[in-house]
Amino acid sequence: MDGAIVTISLDDGRRDSFDYARTLLKQYEIPATINIVTQYVRDGKLDDTLPEPPMSVGQVRMLAEDPLFEIAAHGHAHRNDWEDIALGRSELLEWLGKAEETRLGFASPGSGMTGEFIRENQSRLRECGFHYVRTGLSIQTRCGLRLLARKAARIIHSRHLYATAYADTLQSDMRDMTVYAVPVLRDTRLQQLLYLVDRAIERQQCCTLLFHSIVPRGERMVCPVWSWEAERFEALLRALDARRRAGSLRLMTTMQAYETMTQGE
């Protein structure tokens, strides 16, 4: 791969992704992928799974019309079964006015699909109309040590431990159609993320950062564990933009990263 890549992924179709994250991403001209749970957006709720207010179908369409953003599927009711996956994709294509043969990205709800499952089901996933599947944690080596490092990094906020914990999530290849993402939680520190990004730059790899709610400081967080302050998000974007301007990395949507790393395969 020719140089490091960083992608930003925002899950579910939450209203704050439109109100806050979108505004900041446009300010710094940084692309991002928005992964849509269609029942959540259509009905305005999804049981207790997603208590935050969602964006509207109209707002999803607005994002899809903006070249800065990629709209990807995230299930109909935030499940990983084949029926839910197909329904979510079909409904999303209808909203966007896209042909049935249009290929989308798919973000596995709750990162329920493992890399092994994705590799074993590549043919079926491609038949479902997906280019890639974004999932969560990848631990390929020293599993026990890395899990321990993840727990410790959340407590003591060590950037070195954090980079060690998520080293396997950085990618040099996506030809198995799997995209691994680093989940950003409320207790994730900005310096931890930037240290991991710099590790990706050093190794010329791709780093995918996964966010949920982006909420301004002082506003009520409905699900605090999965929320990140808008002020920290802006500081991250500013730092990523500086590295981009210095020629250290490229900022892309997940689809752009996938196509770049697979050379259109």
PDB file of C-alpha atoms in Angstrom, residues 10-226:
ATOM      1  CA  LEU A  10     -20.147   6.663  12.207  1.00  0.00           C
ATOM      2  CA  ASP A  11     -22.721   4.054  13.148  1.00  0.00           C
ATOM      3  CA  ASP A  12     -26.518   3.815  13.115  1.00  0.00           C
ATOM      4  CA  GLY A  13     -27.725   7.104  11.588  1.00  0.00           C
ATOM      5  CA  ARG A  14     -27.942   9.052  14.845  1.00  0.00           C
ATOM      6  CA  ARG A  15     -29.124  12.658  14.712  1.00  0.00           C
ATOM      7  CA  ASP A  16     -25.903  13.882  16.305  1.00  0.00           C
ATOM      8  CA  SER A  17     -23.962  12.419  13.362  1.00  0.00           C
ATOM      9  CA  PHE A  18     -25.863  14.868  11.165  1.00  0.00           C
ATOM     10  CA  ASP A  19     -26.015  17.835  13.541  1.00  0.00           C
ATOM     11  CA  TYR A  20     -22.481  17.784  14.936  1.00  0.00           C
ATOM     12  CA  ALA A  21     -20.183  15.276  13.235  1.00  0.00           C
ATOM     13  CA  ARG A  22     -21.259  16.266   9.711  1.00  0.00           C
ATOM     14  CA  THR A  23     -20.737  19.962  10.442  1.00  0.00           C
ATOM     15  CA  LEU A  24     -17.210  19.400  11.734  1.00  0.00           C
ATOM     16  CA  LEU A  25     -16.276  16.961   8.976  1.00  0.00           C
ATOM     17  CA  LYS A  26     -17.373  19.488   6.354  1.00  0.00           C
ATOM     18  CA  GLN A  27     -15.463  22.250   8.115  1.00  0.00           C
ATOM     19  CA  TYR A  28     -12.223  20.286   7.746  1.00  0.00           C
ATOM     20  CA  GLU A  29     -13.237  18.649   4.450  1.00  0.00           C
ATOM     21  CA  ILE A  30     -12.699  15.175   5.887  1.00  0.00           C
ATOM     22  CA  PRO A  31     -14.652  12.287   4.356  1.00  0.00           C
ATOM     23  CA  ALA A  32     -16.566   9.772   6.464  1.00  0.00           C
ATOM     24  CA  THR A  33     -18.833   6.751   6.173  1.00  0.00           C
ATOM     25  CA  ILE A  34     -22.290   6.837   7.780  1.00  0.00           C
ATOM     26  CA  ASN A  35     -23.738   3.375   8.460  1.00  0.00           C
ATOM     27  CA  ILE A  36     -27.541   3.390   8.466  1.00  0.00           C
ATOM     28  CA  VAL A  37     -29.974   1.214  10.438  1.00  0.00           C
ATOM     29  CA  THR A  38     -33.075   1.681   8.283  1.00  0.00           C
ATOM     30  CA  GLN A  39     -35.825   0.765  10.767  1.00  0.00           C
ATOM     31  CA  TYR A  40     -34.276   3.106  13.325  1.00  0.00           C
ATOM     32  CA  VAL A  41     -34.255   6.005  10.855  1.00  0.00           C
ATOM     33  CA  ARG A  42     -37.664   5.209   9.358  1.00  0.00           C
ATOM     34  CA  ASP A  43     -39.539   4.696  12.648  1.00  0.00           C
ATOM     35  CA  GLY A  44     -37.601   7.164  14.808  1.00  0.00           C
ATOM     36  CA  LYS A  45     -36.653   4.502  17.341  1.00  0.00           C
ATOM     37  CA  LEU A  46     -35.447   0.925  17.694  1.00  0.00           C
ATOM     38  CA  ASP A  47     -36.645  -0.612  20.958  1.00  0.00           C
ATOM     39  CA  ASP A  48     -34.060  -0.010  23.678  1.00  0.00           C
ATOM     40  CA  THR A  49     -31.164  -0.776  21.341  1.00  0.00           C
ATOM     41  CA  LEU A  50     -30.871   2.785  20.026  1.00  0.00           C
ATOM     42  CA  PRO A  51     -32.525   5.256  22.415  1.00  0.00           C
ATOM     43  CA  GLU A  52     -30.928   8.337  20.824  1.00  0.00           C
ATOM     44  CA  PRO A  53     -32.950  10.301  18.247  1.00  0.00           C
ATOM     45  CA  PRO A  54     -32.088   9.313  14.651  1.00  0.00           C
ATOM     46  CA  MET A  55     -31.640  11.464  11.598  1.00  0.00           C
ATOM     47  CA  SER A  56     -34.496  11.556   9.075  1.00  0.00           C
ATOM     48  CA  VAL A  57     -34.692   9.805   5.715  1.00  0.00           C
ATOM     49  CA  GLY A  58     -34.314  13.240   4.125  1.00  0.00           C
ATOM     50  CA  GLN A  59     -31.085  13.834   6.023  1.00  0.00           C
ATOM     51  CA  VAL A  60     -29.744  10.445   4.909  1.00  0.00           C
ATOM     52  CA  ARG A  61     -30.476  11.507   1.327  1.00  0.00           C
ATOM     53  CA  MET A  62     -28.698  14.841   1.890  1.00  0.00           C
ATOM     54  CA  LEU A  63     -25.600  13.009   3.115  1.00  0.00           C
ATOM     55  CA  ALA A  64     -25.710  10.644   0.140  1.00  0.00           C
ATOM     56  CA  GLU A  65     -25.729  13.617  -2.237  1.00  0.00           C
ATOM     57  CA  ASP A  66     -22.611  15.095  -0.615  1.00  0.00           C
ATOM     58  CA  PRO A  67     -19.412  13.664  -2.207  1.00  0.00           C
ATOM     59  CA  LEU A  68     -17.684  13.923   1.169  1.00  0.00           C
ATOM     60  CA  PHE A  69     -19.798  11.110   2.614  1.00  0.00           C
ATOM     61  CA  GLU A  70     -20.437   7.447   1.928  1.00  0.00           C
ATOM     62  CA  ILE A  71     -23.721   5.867   3.011  1.00  0.00           C
ATOM     63  CA  ALA A  72     -23.352   2.203   3.979  1.00  0.00           C
ATOM     64  CA  ALA A  73     -25.779  -0.437   5.238  1.00  0.00           C
ATOM     65  CA  HIS A  74     -25.974  -1.386   8.917  1.00  0.00           C
ATOM     66  CA  GLY A  75     -28.961  -3.734   8.876  1.00  0.00           C
ATOM     67  CA  HIS A  76     -32.691  -3.066   9.015  1.00  0.00           C
ATOM     68  CA  ALA A  77     -33.154  -3.698  12.740  1.00  0.00           C
ATOM     69  CA  HIS A  78     -29.466  -3.763  13.733  1.00  0.00           C
ATOM     70  CA  ARG A  79     -29.104  -7.526  13.400  1.00  0.00           C
ATOM     71  CA  ASN A  80     -26.646  -9.788  11.602  1.00  0.00           C
ATOM     72  CA  ASP A  81     -29.090 -12.360  10.183  1.00  0.00           C
ATOM     73  CA  TRP A  82     -29.345 -12.621   6.399  1.00  0.00           C
ATOM     74  CA  GLU A  83     -32.976 -11.469   6.206  1.00  0.00           C
ATOM     75  CA  ASP A  84     -32.279  -8.310   8.203  1.00  0.00           C
ATOM     76  CA  ILE A  85     -29.149  -7.568   6.192  1.00  0.00           C
ATOM     77  CA  ALA A  86     -31.004  -7.893   2.878  1.00  0.00           C
ATOM     78  CA  LEU A  87     -33.974  -5.823   4.052  1.00  0.00           C
ATOM     79  CA  GLY A  88     -31.738  -3.021   5.324  1.00  0.00           C
ATOM     80  CA  ARG A  89     -29.828  -2.878   2.042  1.00  0.00           C
ATOM     81  CA  SER A  90     -32.999  -2.931  -0.087  1.00  0.00           C
ATOM     82  CA  GLU A  91     -34.662  -0.161   1.920  1.00  0.00           C
ATOM     83  CA  LEU A  92     -31.537   1.984   1.829  1.00  0.00           C
ATOM     84  CA  LEU A  93     -31.239   1.636  -1.951  1.00  0.00           C
ATOM     85  CA  GLU A  94     -34.903   2.651  -2.295  1.00  0.00           C
ATOM     86  CA  TRP A  95     -34.360   5.789  -0.206  1.00  0.00           C
ATOM     87  CA  LEU A  96     -31.314   6.751  -2.263  1.00  0.00           C
ATOM     88  CA  GLY A  97     -32.941   5.970  -5.617  1.00  0.00           C
ATOM     89  CA  LYS A  98     -30.195   3.489  -6.474  1.00  0.00           C
ATOM     90  CA  ALA A  99     -30.523   0.449  -8.726  1.00  0.00           C
ATOM     91  CA  GLU A 100     -30.743  -2.983  -7.110  1.00  0.00           C
ATOM     92  CA  GLU A 101     -27.360  -3.974  -8.550  1.00  0.00           C
ATOM     93  CA  THR A 102     -25.644  -1.083  -6.744  1.00  0.00           C
ATOM     94  CA  ARG A 103     -22.923  -2.368  -4.424  1.00  0.00           C
ATOM     95  CA  LEU A 104     -22.724  -0.938  -0.919  1.00  0.00           C
ATOM     96  CA  GLY A 105     -20.536  -1.360   2.110  1.00  0.00           C
ATOM     97  CA  PHE A 106     -21.931  -3.194   5.124  1.00  0.00           C
ATOM     98  CA  ALA A 107     -21.080  -2.465   8.766  1.00  0.00           C
ATOM     99  CA  SER A 108     -21.779  -5.525  10.910  1.00  0.00           C
ATOM    100  CA  PRO A 109     -24.102  -4.512  13.816  1.00  0.00           C
ATOM    101  CA  GLY A 110     -22.253  -4.847  17.095  1.00  0.00           C
ATOM    102  CA  SER A 111     -19.316  -6.188  15.073  1.00  0.00           C
ATOM    103  CA  GLY A 112     -21.125  -9.521  15.266  1.00  0.00           C
ATOM    104  CA  MET A 113     -19.444 -10.918  12.165  1.00  0.00           C
ATOM    105  CA  THR A 114     -15.940 -12.181  12.783  1.00  0.00           C
ATOM    106  CA  GLY A 115     -13.204 -12.002  10.182  1.00  0.00           C
ATOM    107  CA  GLU A 116     -13.363 -15.783   9.870  1.00  0.00           C
ATOM    108  CA  PHE A 117     -17.132 -15.688   9.231  1.00  0.00           C
ATOM    109  CA  ILE A 118     -16.717 -12.992   6.583  1.00  0.00           C
ATOM    110  CA  ARG A 119     -13.986 -14.948   4.796  1.00  0.00           C
ATOM    111  CA  GLU A 120     -16.099 -18.121   4.846  1.00  0.00           C
ATOM    112  CA  ASN A 121     -19.153 -16.253   3.491  1.00  0.00           C
ATOM    113  CA  GLN A 122     -17.529 -13.940   0.949  1.00  0.00           C
ATOM    114  CA  SER A 123     -19.513 -15.336  -1.966  1.00  0.00           C
ATOM    115  CA  ARG A 124     -22.839 -14.939  -0.209  1.00  0.00           C
ATOM    116  CA  LEU A 125     -21.996 -11.439   1.009  1.00  0.00           C
ATOM    117  CA  ARG A 126     -21.042 -10.404  -2.515  1.00  0.00           C
ATOM    118  CA  GLU A 127     -24.262 -11.958  -3.832  1.00  0.00           C
ATOM    119  CA  CYS A 128     -26.074  -9.763  -1.278  1.00  0.00           C
ATOM    120  CA  GLY A 129     -24.557  -6.753  -3.033  1.00  0.00           C
ATOM    121  CA  PHE A 130     -21.713  -5.774  -0.706  1.00  0.00           C
ATOM    122  CA  HIS A 131     -18.161  -4.752  -1.559  1.00  0.00           C
ATOM    123  CA  TYR A 132     -16.817  -4.955   1.991  1.00  0.00           C
ATOM    124  CA  VAL A 133     -17.882  -5.756   5.538  1.00  0.00           C
ATOM    125  CA  ARG A 134     -16.709  -3.544   8.366  1.00  0.00           C
ATOM    126  CA  THR A 135     -16.437  -5.296  11.682  1.00  0.00           C
ATOM    127  CA  GLY A 136     -14.714  -4.715  14.984  1.00  0.00           C
ATOM    128  CA  LEU A 137     -11.832  -6.044  16.967  1.00  0.00           C
ATOM    129  CA  SER A 138      -9.166  -8.069  15.245  1.00  0.00           C
ATOM    130  CA  ILE A 139      -6.863 -10.039  17.518  1.00  0.00           C
ATOM    131  CA  GLN A 140      -4.622 -12.256  15.463  1.00  0.00           C
ATOM    132  CA  THR A 141      -1.608 -12.630  17.740  1.00  0.00           C
ATOM    133  CA  ARG A 142      -1.070 -12.794  21.525  1.00  0.00           C
ATOM    134  CA  CYS A 143      -4.825 -12.730  22.185  1.00  0.00           C
ATOM    135  CA  GLY A 144      -4.644 -12.832  25.975  1.00  0.00           C
ATOM    136  CA  LEU A 145      -2.024 -10.095  26.141  1.00  0.00           C
ATOM    137  CA  ARG A 146      -3.891  -7.817  23.756  1.00  0.00           C
ATOM    138  CA  LEU A 147      -7.201  -8.222  25.591  1.00  0.00           C
ATOM    139  CA  LEU A 148      -5.459  -7.370  28.838  1.00  0.00           C
ATOM    140  CA  ALA A 149      -3.832  -4.352  27.176  1.00  0.00           C
ATOM    141  CA  ARG A 150      -7.249  -3.109  26.017  1.00  0.00           C
ATOM    142  CA  LYS A 151      -8.664  -3.268  29.514  1.00  0.00           C
ATOM    143  CA  ALA A 152      -5.612  -1.601  31.021  1.00  0.00           C
ATOM    144  CA  ALA A 153      -5.529   1.143  28.369  1.00  0.00           C
ATOM    145  CA  ARG A 154      -9.115   2.112  29.254  1.00  0.00           C
ATOM    146  CA  ILE A 155      -8.141   2.504  32.896  1.00  0.00           C
ATOM    147  CA  ILE A 156      -4.716   4.138  32.836  1.00  0.00           C
ATOM    148  CA  HIS A 157      -5.076   5.778  29.383  1.00  0.00           C
ATOM    149  CA  SER A 158      -1.633   4.668  28.214  1.00  0.00           C
ATOM    150  CA  ARG A 159      -1.112   5.442  24.540  1.00  0.00           C
ATOM    151  CA  HIS A 160       1.555   2.707  24.292  1.00  0.00           C
ATOM    152  CA  LEU A 161      -0.794   0.077  25.688  1.00  0.00           C
ATOM    153  CA  TYR A 162      -3.565   1.319  23.420  1.00  0.00           C
ATOM    154  CA  ALA A 163      -1.392   1.001  20.319  1.00  0.00           C
ATOM    155  CA  THR A 164      -0.299  -2.477  21.401  1.00  0.00           C
ATOM    156  CA  ALA A 165      -3.897  -3.499  22.031  1.00  0.00           C
ATOM    157  CA  TYR A 166      -5.127  -2.413  18.598  1.00  0.00           C
ATOM    158  CA  ALA A 167      -2.051  -3.123  16.475  1.00  0.00           C
ATOM    159  CA  ASP A 168      -3.769  -6.055  14.735  1.00  0.00           C
ATOM    160  CA  THR A 169      -6.663  -3.796  13.716  1.00  0.00           C
ATOM    161  CA  LEU A 170      -4.406  -1.748  11.444  1.00  0.00           C
ATOM    162  CA  GLN A 171      -4.539  -3.199   7.936  1.00  0.00           C
ATOM    163  CA  SER A 172      -2.242  -3.576   4.954  1.00  0.00           C
ATOM    164  CA  ASP A 173      -4.683  -5.676   2.942  1.00  0.00           C
ATOM    165  CA  MET A 174      -8.471  -5.844   2.531  1.00  0.00           C
ATOM    166  CA  ARG A 175      -8.718  -8.441  -0.239  1.00  0.00           C
ATOM    167  CA  ASP A 176     -10.731 -10.738   2.046  1.00  0.00           C
ATOM    168  CA  MET A 177     -13.397  -7.920   2.014  1.00  0.00           C
ATOM    169  CA  THR A 178     -12.987  -7.425   5.775  1.00  0.00           C
ATOM    170  CA  VAL A 179     -12.439  -3.954   7.236  1.00  0.00           C
ATOM    171  CA  TYR A 180     -11.448  -3.904  10.911  1.00  0.00           C
ATOM    172  CA  ALA A 181     -12.408  -0.875  12.999  1.00  0.00           C
ATOM    173  CA  VAL A 182     -11.139   0.561  16.276  1.00  0.00           C
ATOM    174  CA  PRO A 183     -14.129   1.428  18.518  1.00  0.00           C
ATOM    175  CA  VAL A 184     -13.815   4.871  20.099  1.00  0.00           C
ATOM    176  CA  LEU A 185     -15.441   4.936  23.551  1.00  0.00           C
ATOM    177  CA  ARG A 186     -16.050   7.786  25.956  1.00  0.00           C
ATOM    178  CA  ASP A 187     -12.884   6.982  27.917  1.00  0.00           C
ATOM    179  CA  THR A 188     -10.712   6.788  24.786  1.00  0.00           C
ATOM    180  CA  ARG A 189      -8.236   9.649  24.880  1.00  0.00           C
ATOM    181  CA  LEU A 190      -7.340  11.824  21.908  1.00  0.00           C
ATOM    182  CA  GLN A 191      -3.633  11.157  22.365  1.00  0.00           C
ATOM    183  CA  GLN A 192      -4.268   7.412  22.292  1.00  0.00           C
ATOM    184  CA  LEU A 193      -5.985   7.717  18.926  1.00  0.00           C
ATOM    185  CA  LEU A 194      -3.278   9.953  17.482  1.00  0.00           C
ATOM    186  CA  TYR A 195      -0.552   7.612  18.698  1.00  0.00           C
ATOM    187  CA  LEU A 196      -2.322   4.735  16.919  1.00  0.00           C
ATOM    188  CA  VAL A 197      -2.713   6.853  13.778  1.00  0.00           C
ATOM    189  CA  ASP A 198       1.002   7.632  13.874  1.00  0.00           C
ATOM    190  CA  ARG A 199       1.675   3.891  14.157  1.00  0.00           C
ATOM    191  CA  ALA A 200      -0.379   3.420  10.982  1.00  0.00           C
ATOM    192  CA  ILE A 201       1.631   6.185   9.305  1.00  0.00           C
ATOM    193  CA  GLU A 202       4.890   4.542  10.327  1.00  0.00           C
ATOM    194  CA  ARG A 203       3.764   1.174   8.967  1.00  0.00           C
ATOM    195  CA  GLN A 204       1.857   2.621   5.976  1.00  0.00           C
ATOM    196  CA  GLN A 205      -1.359   0.888   6.998  1.00  0.00           C
ATOM    197  CA  CYS A 206      -5.055   1.722   7.126  1.00  0.00           C
ATOM    198  CA  CYS A 207      -6.674   2.749  10.418  1.00  0.00           C
ATOM    199  CA  THR A 208     -10.485   2.788  10.646  1.00  0.00           C
ATOM    200  CA  LEU A 209     -11.917   4.711  13.597  1.00  0.00           C
ATOM    201  CA  LEU A 210     -15.462   3.801  14.659  1.00  0.00           C
ATOM    202  CA  PHE A 211     -17.666   6.364  16.437  1.00  0.00           C
ATOM    203  CA  HIS A 212     -21.253   6.348  17.652  1.00  0.00           C
ATOM    204  CA  SER A 213     -22.572   9.545  19.287  1.00  0.00           C
ATOM    205  CA  ILE A 214     -20.744  12.877  18.920  1.00  0.00           C
ATOM    206  CA  VAL A 215     -22.118  15.206  21.589  1.00  0.00           C
ATOM    207  CA  PRO A 216     -21.010  18.730  22.623  1.00  0.00           C
ATOM    208  CA  ARG A 217     -19.581  19.057  26.114  1.00  0.00           C
ATOM    209  CA  GLY A 218     -22.317  19.679  28.654  1.00  0.00           C
ATOM    210  CA  GLU A 219     -25.103  18.072  26.633  1.00  0.00           C
ATOM    211  CA  ARG A 220     -26.784  14.969  28.013  1.00  0.00           C
ATOM    212  CA  MET A 221     -25.307  11.727  26.707  1.00  0.00           C
ATOM    213  CA  VAL A 222     -28.023   9.092  26.311  1.00  0.00           C
ATOM    214  CA  CYS A 223     -25.468   6.263  26.088  1.00  0.00           C
ATOM    215  CA  PRO A 224     -22.353   7.697  27.741  1.00  0.00           C
ATOM    216  CA  VAL A 225     -20.092   4.699  27.063  1.00  0.00           C
ATOM    217  CA  TRP A 226     -20.527   5.108  23.290  1.00  0.00           C
TER     218      TRP A 226
END
